[in-house]
PDB file of C-alpha atoms and ligand atoms in Angstrom:
ATOM      1  CA  MET A   1      12.701  12.684   0.593  1.00  0.00           C
ATOM      2  CA  LEU A   2      12.136   9.021  -0.055  1.00  0.00           C
ATOM      3  CA  ILE A   3      12.594   6.627   2.813  1.00  0.00           C
ATOM      4  CA  ALA A   4      13.204   2.947   2.311  1.00  0.00           C
ATOM      5  CA  ARG A   5      14.085  -0.196   4.351  1.00  0.00           C
ATOM      6  CA  HIS A   6      16.692  -2.533   2.818  1.00  0.00           C
ATOM      7  CA  LEU A   7      18.720  -5.506   4.159  1.00  0.00           C
ATOM      8  CA  VAL A   8      22.256  -4.827   5.267  1.00  0.00           C
ATOM      9  CA  ASN A   9      24.318  -8.130   6.667  1.00  0.00           C
ATOM     10  CA  ASP A  10      20.820  -9.593   6.754  1.00  0.00           C
ATOM     11  CA  THR A  11      19.555  -6.871   9.076  1.00  0.00           C
ATOM     12  CA  PRO A  12      16.774  -4.519   8.204  1.00  0.00           C
ATOM     13  CA  GLN A  13      18.170  -0.846   7.814  1.00  0.00           C
ATOM     14  CA  ILE A  14      16.084   2.381   7.231  1.00  0.00           C
ATOM     15  CA  ALA A  15      17.636   4.345   4.549  1.00  0.00           C
ATOM     16  CA  ALA A  16      16.903   7.485   2.193  1.00  0.00           C
ATOM     17  CA  ILE A  17      17.091   7.288  -1.534  1.00  0.00           C
ATOM     18  CA  ILE A  18      18.879   9.989  -3.407  1.00  0.00           C
ATOM     19  CA  GLY A  19      19.144   9.534  -7.022  1.00  0.00           C
ATOM     20  CA  ASP A  20      20.486   6.060  -7.840  1.00  0.00           C
ATOM     21  CA  GLU A  21      21.853   5.724  -4.439  1.00  0.00           C
ATOM     22  CA  ILE A  22      20.624   4.416  -1.165  1.00  0.00           C
ATOM     23  CA  VAL A  23      22.025   6.246   1.903  1.00  0.00           C
ATOM     24  CA  ASN A  24      21.784   4.420   5.345  1.00  0.00           C
ATOM     25  CA  LEU A  25      20.415   6.502   8.091  1.00  0.00           C
ATOM     26  CA  SER A  26      21.666   6.641  11.574  1.00  0.00           C
ATOM     27  CA  THR A  27      19.184   5.022  13.568  1.00  0.00           C
ATOM     28  CA  PRO A  28      18.890   2.155  15.689  1.00  0.00           C
ATOM     29  CA  HIS A  29      15.421   1.362  14.673  1.00  0.00           C
ATOM     30  CA  GLN A  30      14.899  -1.546  11.961  1.00  0.00           C
ATOM     31  CA  ASP A  31      11.096  -0.705  11.223  1.00  0.00           C
ATOM     32  CA  MET A  32       9.166   2.254  10.201  1.00  0.00           C
ATOM     33  CA  PRO A  33       6.582   2.144  13.346  1.00  0.00           C
ATOM     34  CA  GLU A  34       9.359   2.808  15.849  1.00  0.00           C
ATOM     35  CA  PHE A  35      11.456   4.795  13.735  1.00  0.00           C
ATOM     36  CA  LEU A  36       8.545   7.528  13.077  1.00  0.00           C
ATOM     37  CA  ALA A  37       7.371   7.231  16.676  1.00  0.00           C
ATOM     38  CA  SER A  38      10.901   8.490  17.879  1.00  0.00           C
ATOM     39  CA  GLY A  39       9.912  11.739  16.281  1.00  0.00           C
ATOM     40  CA  VAL A  40      13.249  12.457  14.634  1.00  0.00           C
ATOM     41  CA  GLU A  41      14.086  14.917  12.089  1.00  0.00           C
ATOM     42  CA  ILE A  42      15.128  12.381   9.106  1.00  0.00           C
ATOM     43  CA  ASP A  43      17.406  15.080   7.230  1.00  0.00           C
ATOM     44  CA  THR A  44      19.912  14.936  10.159  1.00  0.00           C
ATOM     45  CA  LEU A  45      20.127  11.193   9.955  1.00  0.00           C
ATOM     46  CA  LEU A  46      22.175  10.930   6.766  1.00  0.00           C
ATOM     47  CA  THR A  47      25.437   8.976   7.045  1.00  0.00           C
ATOM     48  CA  ASP A  48      28.193   8.458   4.620  1.00  0.00           C
ATOM     49  CA  ASP A  49      27.196   4.792   4.171  1.00  0.00           C
ATOM     50  CA  VAL A  50      26.153   5.101   0.354  1.00  0.00           C
ATOM     51  CA  ARG A  51      25.405   2.195  -1.914  1.00  0.00           C
ATOM     52  CA  PRO A  52      24.029   1.765  -5.306  1.00  0.00           C
ATOM     53  CA  LEU A  53      20.307   1.344  -5.143  1.00  0.00           C
ATOM     54  CA  ALA A  54      20.407  -1.133  -8.144  1.00  0.00           C
ATOM     55  CA  GLU A  55      22.092  -3.658  -5.621  1.00  0.00           C
ATOM     56  CA  ALA A  56      19.837  -3.110  -2.585  1.00  0.00           C
ATOM     57  CA  LYS A  57      17.579  -5.885  -1.231  1.00  0.00           C
ATOM     58  CA  LEU A  58      14.393  -3.679  -0.607  1.00  0.00           C
ATOM     59  CA  LEU A  59      12.024  -4.564   2.161  1.00  0.00           C
ATOM     60  CA  PRO A  60       8.622  -3.513   2.512  1.00  0.00           C
ATOM     61  CA  PRO A  61       8.937   0.301   3.952  1.00  0.00           C
ATOM     62  CA  VAL A  62       6.537  -0.499   6.734  1.00  0.00           C
ATOM     63  CA  GLY A  63       7.204  -4.244   7.793  1.00  0.00           C
ATOM     64  CA  ALA A  64       4.859  -4.607  10.644  1.00  0.00           C
ATOM     65  CA  PRO A  65       2.447  -2.006  10.525  1.00  0.00           C
ATOM     66  CA  PRO A  66       0.242  -1.713  13.914  1.00  0.00           C
ATOM     67  CA  ALA A  67      -2.789  -1.679  11.557  1.00  0.00           C
ATOM     68  CA  ILE A  68      -3.651  -1.962   7.868  1.00  0.00           C
ATOM     69  CA  LEU A  69      -6.857  -0.102   6.987  1.00  0.00           C
ATOM     70  CA  ALA A  70      -8.468   0.257   3.589  1.00  0.00           C
ATOM     71  CA  VAL A  71     -11.077   2.140   1.830  1.00  0.00           C
ATOM     72  CA  GLY A  72     -13.515   0.548  -0.695  1.00  0.00           C
ATOM     73  CA  LEU A  73     -15.307   1.944  -3.504  1.00  0.00           C
ATOM     74  CA  ASN A  74     -13.414   5.251  -3.124  1.00  0.00           C
ATOM     75  CA  TYR A  75     -12.912   6.039  -6.651  1.00  0.00           C
ATOM     76  CA  ARG A  76     -16.260   7.001  -8.513  1.00  0.00           C
ATOM     77  CA  ALA A  77     -15.341   5.158 -11.691  1.00  0.00           C
ATOM     78  CA  HIS A  78     -14.493   1.850  -9.614  1.00  0.00           C
ATOM     79  CA  ALA A  79     -17.834   2.096  -8.033  1.00  0.00           C
ATOM     80  CA  GLU A  80     -19.515   2.702 -11.181  1.00  0.00           C
ATOM     81  CA  GLU A  81     -17.684  -0.311 -12.921  1.00  0.00           C
ATOM     82  CA  GLY A  82     -18.980  -2.408 -10.239  1.00  0.00           C
ATOM     83  CA  GLY A  83     -22.552  -1.279 -10.479  1.00  0.00           C
ATOM     84  CA  ARG A  84     -22.428   0.154  -6.965  1.00  0.00           C
ATOM     85  CA  GLU A  85     -23.786   3.424  -5.473  1.00  0.00           C
ATOM     86  CA  VAL A  86     -21.104   6.093  -4.742  1.00  0.00           C
ATOM     87  CA  PRO A  87     -21.017   5.712  -0.726  1.00  0.00           C
ATOM     88  CA  SER A  88     -21.957   8.664   1.532  1.00  0.00           C
ATOM     89  CA  THR A  89     -19.782   7.221   4.175  1.00  0.00           C
ATOM     90  CA  PRO A  90     -16.212   5.731   3.842  1.00  0.00           C
ATOM     91  CA  VAL A  91     -16.367   1.933   3.335  1.00  0.00           C
ATOM     92  CA  ILE A  92     -13.618   0.778   5.934  1.00  0.00           C
ATOM     93  CA  PHE A  93     -12.188  -2.603   6.143  1.00  0.00           C
ATOM     94  CA  THR A  94      -8.964  -4.096   7.466  1.00  0.00           C
ATOM     95  CA  LYS A  95      -6.246  -6.312   5.940  1.00  0.00           C
ATOM     96  CA  HIS A  96      -4.457  -8.706   8.495  1.00  0.00           C
ATOM     97  CA  HIS A  97      -0.862  -7.894   8.997  1.00  0.00           C
ATOM     98  CA  ASN A  98       0.526 -11.144   7.583  1.00  0.00           C
ATOM     99  CA  CYS A  99      -0.058 -10.115   4.135  1.00  0.00           C
ATOM    100  CA  VAL A 100       2.513  -7.559   3.911  1.00  0.00           C
ATOM    101  CA  ILE A 101       5.349  -8.282   1.497  1.00  0.00           C
ATOM    102  CA  GLY A 102       8.088  -5.893  -0.196  1.00  0.00           C
ATOM    103  CA  PRO A 103       8.941  -4.883  -3.781  1.00  0.00           C
ATOM    104  CA  GLY A 104       9.948  -8.165  -5.743  1.00  0.00           C
ATOM    105  CA  ASP A 105       8.452 -10.507  -3.438  1.00  0.00           C
ATOM    106  CA  GLY A 106       5.959 -12.907  -4.859  1.00  0.00           C
ATOM    107  CA  ILE A 107       2.141 -12.566  -4.709  1.00  0.00           C
ATOM    108  CA  HIS A 108       0.862 -16.199  -4.196  1.00  0.00           C
ATOM    109  CA  ILE A 109      -2.007 -17.799  -6.238  1.00  0.00           C
ATOM    110  CA  PRO A 110      -3.573 -19.784  -3.342  1.00  0.00           C
ATOM    111  CA  ARG A 111      -4.072 -23.327  -3.744  1.00  0.00           C
ATOM    112  CA  ALA A 112      -7.491 -23.269  -2.015  1.00  0.00           C
ATOM    113  CA  ALA A 113      -8.694 -20.037  -4.183  1.00  0.00           C
ATOM    114  CA  PRO A 114      -6.885 -19.990  -7.351  1.00  0.00           C
ATOM    115  CA  ASP A 115      -9.296 -18.443  -9.885  1.00  0.00           C
ATOM    116  CA  LYS A 116     -10.412 -15.049  -8.579  1.00  0.00           C
ATOM    117  CA  VAL A 117      -6.932 -13.299  -7.650  1.00  0.00           C
ATOM    118  CA  ASP A 118      -7.188  -9.541  -8.437  1.00  0.00           C
ATOM    119  CA  TYR A 119      -4.923  -6.427  -8.128  1.00  0.00           C
ATOM    120  CA  GLU A 120      -5.869  -3.329  -6.831  1.00  0.00           C
ATOM    121  CA  GLY A 121      -3.101  -0.562  -7.355  1.00  0.00           C
ATOM    122  CA  GLU A 122      -3.492   2.064  -4.479  1.00  0.00           C
ATOM    123  CA  LEU A 123      -2.242   5.126  -2.928  1.00  0.00           C
ATOM    124  CA  ALA A 124      -1.439   4.293   0.796  1.00  0.00           C
ATOM    125  CA  ILE A 125      -0.959   6.684   3.847  1.00  0.00           C
ATOM    126  CA  VAL A 126       1.637   5.983   6.415  1.00  0.00           C
ATOM    127  CA  ILE A 127       0.714   7.656   9.670  1.00  0.00           C
ATOM    128  CA  GLY A 128       3.867   9.483  11.208  1.00  0.00           C
ATOM    129  CA  LYS A 129       2.722   9.857  14.899  1.00  0.00           C
ATOM    130  CA  ARG A 130      -0.041   8.608  17.395  1.00  0.00           C
ATOM    131  CA  CYS A 131      -3.171  10.793  16.938  1.00  0.00           C
ATOM    132  CA  ARG A 132      -6.856  11.037  17.848  1.00  0.00           C
ATOM    133  CA  HIS A 133      -9.610  13.353  16.737  1.00  0.00           C
ATOM    134  CA  VAL A 134      -7.629  14.716  14.009  1.00  0.00           C
ATOM    135  CA  PRO A 135      -9.649  17.549  12.098  1.00  0.00           C
ATOM    136  CA  LYS A 136      -9.206  17.387   8.378  1.00  0.00           C
ATOM    137  CA  ASP A 137      -7.430  20.582   8.189  1.00  0.00           C
ATOM    138  CA  ARG A 138      -4.565  19.285  10.442  1.00  0.00           C
ATOM    139  CA  ALA A 139      -4.421  15.753   8.870  1.00  0.00           C
ATOM    140  CA  ARG A 140      -1.114  16.900   6.919  1.00  0.00           C
ATOM    141  CA  GLU A 141       0.675  17.108  10.359  1.00  0.00           C
ATOM    142  CA  ILE A 142       0.260  13.459  11.217  1.00  0.00           C
ATOM    143  CA  ILE A 143       1.000  11.900   7.731  1.00  0.00           C
ATOM    144  CA  ALA A 144       4.411  10.756   7.654  1.00  0.00           C
ATOM    145  CA  GLY A 145       4.166   9.996   3.952  1.00  0.00           C
ATOM    146  CA  TYR A 146       2.767   8.042   1.007  1.00  0.00           C
ATOM    147  CA  THR A 147       3.735   4.575  -0.533  1.00  0.00           C
ATOM    148  CA  VAL A 148       2.204   2.276  -3.053  1.00  0.00           C
ATOM    149  CA  MET A 149       0.066  -0.633  -2.070  1.00  0.00           C
ATOM    150  CA  ASN A 150      -1.485  -3.470  -4.093  1.00  0.00           C
ATOM    151  CA  ASP A 151      -4.639  -4.479  -2.279  1.00  0.00           C
ATOM    152  CA  VAL A 152      -4.558  -7.975  -3.591  1.00  0.00           C
ATOM    153  CA  SER A 153      -8.067  -9.486  -3.347  1.00  0.00           C
ATOM    154  CA  VAL A 154      -9.452 -13.000  -3.676  1.00  0.00           C
ATOM    155  CA  ARG A 155     -12.883 -12.259  -5.088  1.00  0.00           C
ATOM    156  CA  ASP A 156     -14.843 -15.004  -4.313  1.00  0.00           C
ATOM    157  CA  TRP A 157     -13.839 -15.270  -0.651  1.00  0.00           C
ATOM    158  CA  GLN A 158     -14.199 -11.533  -0.582  1.00  0.00           C
ATOM    159  CA  ARG A 159     -17.833 -11.609  -1.618  1.00  0.00           C
ATOM    160  CA  ALA A 160     -18.760 -14.645   0.514  1.00  0.00           C
ATOM    161  CA  SER A 161     -19.041 -12.466   3.783  1.00  0.00           C
ATOM    162  CA  PRO A 162     -19.705  -8.639   4.137  1.00  0.00           C
ATOM    163  CA  THR A 163     -16.631  -7.727   6.250  1.00  0.00           C
ATOM    164  CA  MET A 164     -14.212  -8.652   3.398  1.00  0.00           C
ATOM    165  CA  LEU A 165     -11.542  -9.424   5.470  1.00  0.00           C
ATOM    166  CA  MET A 166     -11.346 -13.184   4.220  1.00  0.00           C
ATOM    167  CA  GLY A 167     -10.894 -12.117   0.732  1.00  0.00           C
ATOM    168  CA  LYS A 168      -8.217  -9.376   1.371  1.00  0.00           C
ATOM    169  CA  SER A 169      -5.840 -10.833   3.716  1.00  0.00           C
ATOM    170  CA  TRP A 170      -4.319 -13.997   2.263  1.00  0.00           C
ATOM    171  CA  ASP A 171      -0.480 -14.337   2.972  1.00  0.00           C
ATOM    172  CA  THR A 172       1.505 -12.021   0.529  1.00  0.00           C
ATOM    173  CA  HIS A 173      -1.645 -10.001  -0.641  1.00  0.00           C
ATOM    174  CA  GLY A 174      -0.225  -6.801   0.773  1.00  0.00           C
ATOM    175  CA  PRO A 175       2.589  -5.846  -1.291  1.00  0.00           C
ATOM    176  CA  ILE A 176       3.826  -2.257   0.053  1.00  0.00           C
ATOM    177  CA  GLY A 177       6.475  -0.160  -1.615  1.00  0.00           C
ATOM    178  CA  PRO A 178       9.091   0.366  -3.206  1.00  0.00           C
ATOM    179  CA  TRP A 179       9.629   3.302  -0.476  1.00  0.00           C
ATOM    180  CA  MET A 180       7.644   5.995   1.201  1.00  0.00           C
ATOM    181  CA  ALA A 181       7.684   9.510  -0.199  1.00  0.00           C
ATOM    182  CA  THR A 182       7.700  11.912   2.683  1.00  0.00           C
ATOM    183  CA  SER A 183       4.457  14.132   3.013  1.00  0.00           C
ATOM    184  CA  ASP A 184       6.402  17.126   2.297  1.00  0.00           C
ATOM    185  CA  GLN A 185       7.366  16.231  -1.164  1.00  0.00           C
ATOM    186  CA  ILE A 186       3.942  15.504  -2.953  1.00  0.00           C
ATOM    187  CA  ASP A 187       0.377  16.675  -3.051  1.00  0.00           C
ATOM    188  CA  PRO A 188      -1.427  13.100  -2.663  1.00  0.00           C
ATOM    189  CA  HIS A 189      -4.506  14.482  -4.448  1.00  0.00           C
ATOM    190  CA  ASN A 190      -2.967  15.256  -7.952  1.00  0.00           C
ATOM    191  CA  LEU A 191      -1.050  12.154  -8.737  1.00  0.00           C
ATOM    192  CA  GLN A 192      -1.305   9.853 -11.749  1.00  0.00           C
ATOM    193  CA  LEU A 193      -1.716   6.184 -10.601  1.00  0.00           C
ATOM    194  CA  THR A 194      -1.058   3.447 -13.397  1.00  0.00           C
ATOM    195  CA  THR A 195      -1.122  -0.443 -12.896  1.00  0.00           C
ATOM    196  CA  ARG A 196       0.243  -2.631 -15.424  1.00  0.00           C
ATOM    197  CA  VAL A 197       0.050  -6.478 -15.675  1.00  0.00           C
ATOM    198  CA  ASN A 198       2.782  -7.743 -17.963  1.00  0.00           C
ATOM    199  CA  ASP A 199       3.091  -4.362 -19.566  1.00  0.00           C
ATOM    200  CA  GLU A 200      -0.602  -3.982 -20.363  1.00  0.00           C
ATOM    201  CA  ILE A 201      -1.997  -0.967 -18.752  1.00  0.00           C
ATOM    202  CA  ARG A 202      -5.096  -2.069 -16.590  1.00  0.00           C
ATOM    203  CA  GLN A 203      -5.584   0.922 -14.436  1.00  0.00           C
ATOM    204  CA  ASN A 204      -5.034   4.589 -15.284  1.00  0.00           C
ATOM    205  CA  SER A 205      -6.276   7.330 -13.172  1.00  0.00           C
ATOM    206  CA  ARG A 206      -5.717  10.401 -11.277  1.00  0.00           C
ATOM    207  CA  THR A 207      -5.884  10.454  -7.240  1.00  0.00           C
ATOM    208  CA  ASP A 208      -8.278  13.761  -7.726  1.00  0.00           C
ATOM    209  CA  ASP A 209     -11.053  10.970  -8.514  1.00  0.00           C
ATOM    210  CA  LEU A 210     -11.023   9.928  -4.825  1.00  0.00           C
ATOM    211  CA  ILE A 211     -14.372  10.313  -3.296  1.00  0.00           C
ATOM    212  CA  PHE A 212     -13.089  10.615   0.309  1.00  0.00           C
ATOM    213  CA  ASP A 213      -9.570  12.278  -0.039  1.00  0.00           C
ATOM    214  CA  CYS A 214      -6.585  11.302   2.317  1.00  0.00           C
ATOM    215  CA  PHE A 215      -7.411  14.056   4.958  1.00  0.00           C
ATOM    216  CA  ASP A 216     -11.000  13.027   5.084  1.00  0.00           C
ATOM    217  CA  ILE A 217     -10.001   9.418   5.661  1.00  0.00           C
ATOM    218  CA  VAL A 218      -7.675  10.281   8.767  1.00  0.00           C
ATOM    219  CA  GLU A 219     -10.469  12.690  10.207  1.00  0.00           C
ATOM    220  CA  HIS A 220     -12.952   9.830   9.775  1.00  0.00           C
ATOM    221  CA  LEU A 221     -10.787   7.103  11.264  1.00  0.00           C
ATOM    222  CA  SER A 222      -9.270   9.199  14.222  1.00  0.00           C
ATOM    223  CA  THR A 223     -12.802  10.057  15.070  1.00  0.00           C
ATOM    224  CA  ALA A 224     -13.370   6.513  16.297  1.00  0.00           C
ATOM    225  CA  PHE A 225      -9.919   5.277  17.354  1.00  0.00           C
ATOM    226  CA  THR A 226      -6.261   6.206  17.980  1.00  0.00           C
ATOM    227  CA  LEU A 227      -3.919   5.805  15.049  1.00  0.00           C
ATOM    228  CA  GLU A 228      -0.439   4.601  15.962  1.00  0.00           C
ATOM    229  CA  ALA A 229       2.792   5.769  13.976  1.00  0.00           C
ATOM    230  CA  GLY A 230       3.305   3.335  11.130  1.00  0.00           C
ATOM    231  CA  THR A 231      -0.434   2.575  10.392  1.00  0.00           C
ATOM    232  CA  VAL A 232      -0.851   1.948   6.739  1.00  0.00           C
ATOM    233  CA  ILE A 233      -4.055   3.200   5.142  1.00  0.00           C
ATOM    234  CA  ALA A 234      -4.851   1.957   1.475  1.00  0.00           C
ATOM    235  CA  THR A 235      -6.872   4.611   0.104  1.00  0.00           C
ATOM    236  CA  GLY A 236      -8.883   2.766  -2.383  1.00  0.00           C
ATOM    237  CA  THR A 237      -8.588   1.532  -5.951  1.00  0.00           C
ATOM    238  CA  PRO A 238      -9.352   3.277  -9.413  1.00  0.00           C
ATOM    239  CA  ALA A 239     -11.451   1.691 -12.127  1.00  0.00           C
ATOM    240  CA  GLY A 240      -9.813  -1.203 -14.101  1.00  0.00           C
ATOM    241  CA  VAL A 241      -9.579  -4.056 -11.715  1.00  0.00           C
ATOM    242  CA  GLY A 242      -9.452  -7.562 -13.239  1.00  0.00           C
ATOM    243  CA  LEU A 243     -12.799  -8.630 -12.403  1.00  0.00           C
ATOM    244  CA  TYR A 244     -14.437  -5.971 -14.593  1.00  0.00           C
ATOM    245  CA  TRP A 245     -12.757  -6.583 -17.606  1.00  0.00           C
ATOM    246  CA  ASP A 246     -14.909  -8.310 -20.276  1.00  0.00           C
ATOM    247  CA  PRO A 247     -13.863 -11.034 -20.173  1.00  0.00           C
ATOM    248  CA  PRO A 248     -12.393 -10.907 -16.604  1.00  0.00           C
ATOM    249  CA  LYS A 249      -8.656 -10.656 -16.358  1.00  0.00           C
ATOM    250  CA  MET A 250      -7.724 -12.429 -13.146  1.00  0.00           C
ATOM    251  CA  LEU A 251      -3.963 -12.908 -11.968  1.00  0.00           C
ATOM    252  CA  LYS A 252      -2.282 -16.106 -12.489  1.00  0.00           C
ATOM    253  CA  ALA A 253       1.262 -17.566 -11.809  1.00  0.00           C
ATOM    254  CA  GLY A 254       3.701 -16.105 -14.190  1.00  0.00           C
ATOM    255  CA  ASP A 255       2.091 -12.506 -14.358  1.00  0.00           C
ATOM    256  CA  GLU A 256       4.000  -9.527 -13.232  1.00  0.00           C
ATOM    257  CA  VAL A 257       2.135  -6.668 -11.512  1.00  0.00           C
ATOM    258  CA  SER A 258       3.669  -3.109 -11.504  1.00  0.00           C
ATOM    259  CA  ILE A 259       1.792   0.046  -9.874  1.00  0.00           C
ATOM    260  CA  THR A 260       3.320   3.322 -10.446  1.00  0.00           C
ATOM    261  CA  ILE A 261       2.341   6.545  -8.639  1.00  0.00           C
ATOM    262  CA  GLU A 262       3.705   9.831  -9.635  1.00  0.00           C
ATOM    263  CA  GLY A 263       6.152  11.196  -7.235  1.00  0.00           C
ATOM    264  CA  ILE A 264       6.372   7.989  -5.362  1.00  0.00           C
ATOM    265  CA  GLY A 265       7.972   5.069  -7.483  1.00  0.00           C
ATOM    266  CA  THR A 266       6.905   1.761  -9.019  1.00  0.00           C
ATOM    267  CA  LEU A 267       5.843  -1.302  -6.873  1.00  0.00           C
ATOM    268  CA  THR A 268       6.558  -4.504  -8.921  1.00  0.00           C
ATOM    269  CA  ASN A 269       5.786  -8.069  -7.755  1.00  0.00           C
ATOM    270  CA  PRO A 270       5.741 -11.385  -9.591  1.00  0.00           C
ATOM    271  CA  VAL A 271       2.567 -13.666  -9.296  1.00  0.00           C
ATOM    272  CA  ILE A 272       3.622 -16.993  -8.244  1.00  0.00           C
ATOM    273  CA  ALA A 273       1.884 -20.468  -7.220  1.00  0.00           C
ATOM    274  CA  GLU A 274       1.580 -20.861  -3.423  1.00  0.00           C
ATOM    275  CA  PRO A 275       4.614 -22.815  -2.416  1.00  0.00           C
ATOM    276  CA  GLU A 276       4.066 -26.294  -0.869  1.00  0.00           C
ATOM    277  CA  THR A 277       4.480 -25.212   2.820  1.00  0.00           C
ATOM    278  CA  ARG A 278       1.967 -26.070   5.709  1.00  0.00           C
ATOM    279  CA  LEU A 279       2.734 -24.923   9.296  1.00  0.00           C
ATOM    280  CA  ILE A 280       0.821 -26.784  11.826  1.00  0.00           C
TER     281      ILE A 280
HETATM  282 MG1  LIG B   1      -8.864  -1.672  -2.332  1.00  0.00          MG
END
């Protein structure tokens, strides 16, 4: 099943996507972490409140993840295009939660770092229940589903410090969506992933090129710490990021990025100049 969030009377509502319709679910929860933690059977929550999907204002399927974890250099061809060794241990970093936006929302080209903004199309895991010490062969049990994430990266800031966080967490640099496909629906390790910028194909790979697969990643992370329901894990990007084209093809205002993953859907976001706002 495909599970989305959308706005109904300015309030977030969790819903299922069935064909070209969006079917509201009977739940008091407005965001995915609380909804998943409640442990309900999604099939039992379908209501008669059905609307055209085309008219829905979709929100990120997980609006406020307890954590956003990400894996670097996790596709062989991407490690090779950057001249990097294929890692023997997963390269883990975090993205700050403020970066989350939904489908259709604008990715900012920051005024303070306008020249090295890049896309990274990725398969993302959504954790379904609180867990620790999950062996690889039981990881399926705690994964609620999968979604599409754009791990937008500011390359000069990313490279300026080894933790990468300051290049990975700018406001709006974590688009997620358009919805979550429940884990019973897809094999995460046999999916086509295609990233387009303005209709030009930039990344085109299958998830079977992952070095550490989704279940390896869950085992590795949960060995160290508890994973909470709603945690999002971006599993790495394939070859074809803008930085490694010759010449480089960095994002600029006016571009549109679309990432399609087979069995899930297409996440599309416009790229816009950072608005003139200052909070202080
Ligand atoms: Mg990435």
